[in-house]
Amino acid sequence: MKDTDWNDYSLETQAIRAGHRRTGEAEHSIPIFMTSSYVFDSAEEASLKFTGQIPGNIYSRFTNPTVNAFQERLAWMENGERCLAFASGMAAIMAVGMGLLKSGDHVVVSRGVFGNTVLMFQNYFAKFGVESDFVALTDLAAWEAAIKPNTRFLFLETPSNPLTEIADIQALADLAHRHDCLLIVDNCFCTPALQKPLDLGADIIVHSATKYIDGHGRCVGGAVVASDEIIEKAIYPYLRTGGATMSPFNAWAFLSGLETLALRMEKHCANALDLARWLERQPGVERVHYPGLVSHPQHELAKRQQTGFGGIVSFELKGGKEPAWNLIDSTRMISITANLGDVKSTITHPATTTHGRLTPEARDAAGIKDGLVRISVGLENIEDIKKDLSAVNAFV
Ligand SMILES: *Cc1c(COP(=O)(O)O)cnc(C)c1O
């Protein structure tokens, strides 16, 4: 639960100030509470807390003060009533499914969501009788056509990975609500610094905190943000039992990540736009995918829905896989790794890594060409990033 009212403050201030309840030691920085359990004054107090008659810490699988601080801060930043932290982004997505779904339910998911999210629905929820249909992210009619009487929620990521397609959150929220479903948005790529899905009508946000929220490639973590009712009835009881809790150390790292999030996102966006425009001018580049480019099919929607265009740029090289691998191997500074949202720029070849297990046909349907390269644009000097990409003549 939130205590101080940070409603009158902007996101940058919430990111630095919200969530910290100072202890008797008068510390200025949030401490890491490394404790698995908590002590009671009496048997009666223990009983009242265990039975939920009075609030308070019992055991760190349920609550921990450092984790609570992270949860409160992110809830304020997303304009949500409540947030719960998880051990990873996948654990957060798992919790939403476990909390909300039962055998016989149906969900609609955008094609091209994070690979493990696809597997979660296809391989695991399916085992327990939950049916999933996958639709094209930007095709509103396809979403509507896929909804059935037993559809419980719609699930999407926007912008999508790696092609940066944009979904109209408000239109999909209206659609979901007309059919008595919930809309769940994975807000990992934008973070609340660039996009607030709950303000646009979404019901639940999931996060991989591993990416921009940490921002420095250190910790794995995740979060769910939703109404008090959804958290209290569906998500918290599962967390308490399922046990994929965030560690206090990681919560502490994510808290400091949040403090610089808005500033970092601003620079990620500026560097990415600069790089995307530069890539568009390279003769060896067939096509650049970045919502900030006027050539992007949902550029106007991105302008309306987001306050920045994000830090992920992907582009297709003429000639397919060979020039793509050559370019990747020629870089000396940019890291060859699939992680994203780091201050360090990273580069990947989706067709042979993140999407390497798909059949060529499925890859084609997803628009993942052999010449496609994805860059998570970091905070290094943009001219150094361009220079690193110019080491071989991949572009001519
Ligand atoms: C990385 C990622 C996830 C999974 O998060 P983990 O923290 O790696 O478990 C989910 N969704 C998106 C969009 C991601 O990029």
XYZ file of N, CA and C and ligand atoms in Angstrom, residues 87-93 113-117 155 157 159 161 186-189 206-211 219-222 338-340 374, ligand 1:
117
model
N 10.738 -12.241 -9.218
C 12.130 -12.630 -9.422
C 12.614 -12.371 -10.851
N 11.688 -12.302 -11.806
C 12.058 -12.016 -13.198
C 10.818 -11.516 -13.927
N 11.021 -11.023 -15.132
C 9.885 -10.617 -15.951
C 8.991 -11.810 -16.257
N 9.614 -12.959 -16.547
C 8.826 -14.159 -16.841
C 8.008 -14.599 -15.623
N 8.583 -14.457 -14.432
C 7.842 -14.818 -13.215
C 6.617 -13.921 -13.056
N 6.748 -12.646 -13.458
C 5.610 -11.714 -13.375
C 4.510 -12.144 -14.349
N 4.905 -12.532 -15.568
C 3.926 -12.968 -16.576
C 3.257 -14.277 -16.132
N 5.430 -11.487 -29.433
C 5.814 -11.110 -28.070
C 7.102 -11.860 -27.731
N 7.723 -11.477 -26.659
C 8.960 -12.086 -26.175
C 8.865 -13.623 -26.280
N 9.928 -14.265 -26.795
C 9.902 -15.689 -27.099
C 9.429 -16.562 -25.951
N 9.918 -16.313 -24.743
C 9.495 -17.143 -23.618
C 8.038 -16.902 -23.231
N 7.525 -15.716 -23.559
C 6.106 -15.445 -23.304
C 5.253 -16.332 -24.215
N -3.225 -9.859 -24.460
C -1.868 -9.614 -23.955
C -1.002 -9.102 -25.100
N 2.750 -6.547 -26.301
C 3.923 -5.699 -26.066
C 3.881 -4.593 -27.098
N 6.286 -0.887 -27.954
C 6.616 -1.387 -29.280
C 7.037 -2.856 -29.233
N 9.167 -6.306 -30.361
C 10.569 -6.662 -30.518
C 10.699 -7.682 -31.649
N 2.743 -5.479 -21.691
C 4.141 -5.601 -21.269
C 4.808 -4.283 -21.634
N 5.129 -3.474 -20.618
C 5.609 -2.094 -20.843
C 7.124 -1.993 -20.751
N 7.784 -3.105 -21.039
C 9.228 -3.208 -20.854
C 10.016 -2.246 -21.755
N 9.595 -2.110 -23.015
C 10.380 -1.308 -23.963
C 10.254 0.189 -23.715
N 2.809 -5.532 -17.081
C 3.903 -6.386 -16.617
C 5.214 -5.767 -17.077
N 6.246 -6.020 -16.281
C 7.565 -5.465 -16.570
C 8.639 -6.531 -16.432
N 9.613 -6.477 -17.326
C 10.898 -7.082 -17.028
C 11.770 -5.938 -16.524
N 12.020 -5.906 -15.223
C 12.851 -4.828 -14.646
C 14.309 -4.981 -15.051
N 14.614 -6.172 -15.565
C 15.964 -6.515 -16.030
C 16.487 -5.532 -17.083
N 15.581 -4.926 -17.830
C 15.961 -4.120 -18.986
C 16.187 -2.662 -18.568
N 20.857 -6.926 -12.798
C 19.957 -7.817 -12.053
C 18.792 -8.279 -12.921
N 18.257 -9.450 -12.587
C 17.048 -9.964 -13.229
C 15.874 -9.736 -12.274
N 14.788 -9.184 -12.795
C 13.615 -8.944 -11.949
C 12.406 -8.581 -12.787
N 11.225 -8.566 -12.158
C 10.004 -8.226 -12.884
C 8.974 -7.612 -11.962
N 22.063 -10.452 -26.319
C 20.636 -10.250 -26.571
C 19.991 -9.342 -25.525
N 20.698 -9.012 -24.450
C 20.077 -8.148 -23.445
C 19.854 -6.763 -24.045
N 18.928 -6.032 -23.469
C 18.638 -4.693 -23.995
C 18.330 -3.770 -22.827
N 19.361 -6.021 -34.840
C 18.731 -5.179 -33.811
C 19.791 -4.543 -32.937
C 13.234 -9.716 -21.293
C 11.795 -9.582 -21.513
C 10.885 -10.347 -20.770
C 11.319 -11.383 -19.760
O 11.955 -10.787 -18.673
P 13.064 -11.537 -17.780
O 13.370 -10.502 -16.748
O 14.207 -11.860 -18.686
O 12.423 -12.741 -17.227
C 9.530 -10.139 -20.986
N 9.090 -9.253 -21.894
C 9.947 -8.505 -22.631
C 9.403 -7.539 -23.620
C 11.319 -8.639 -22.470
O 12.161 -7.918 -23.215
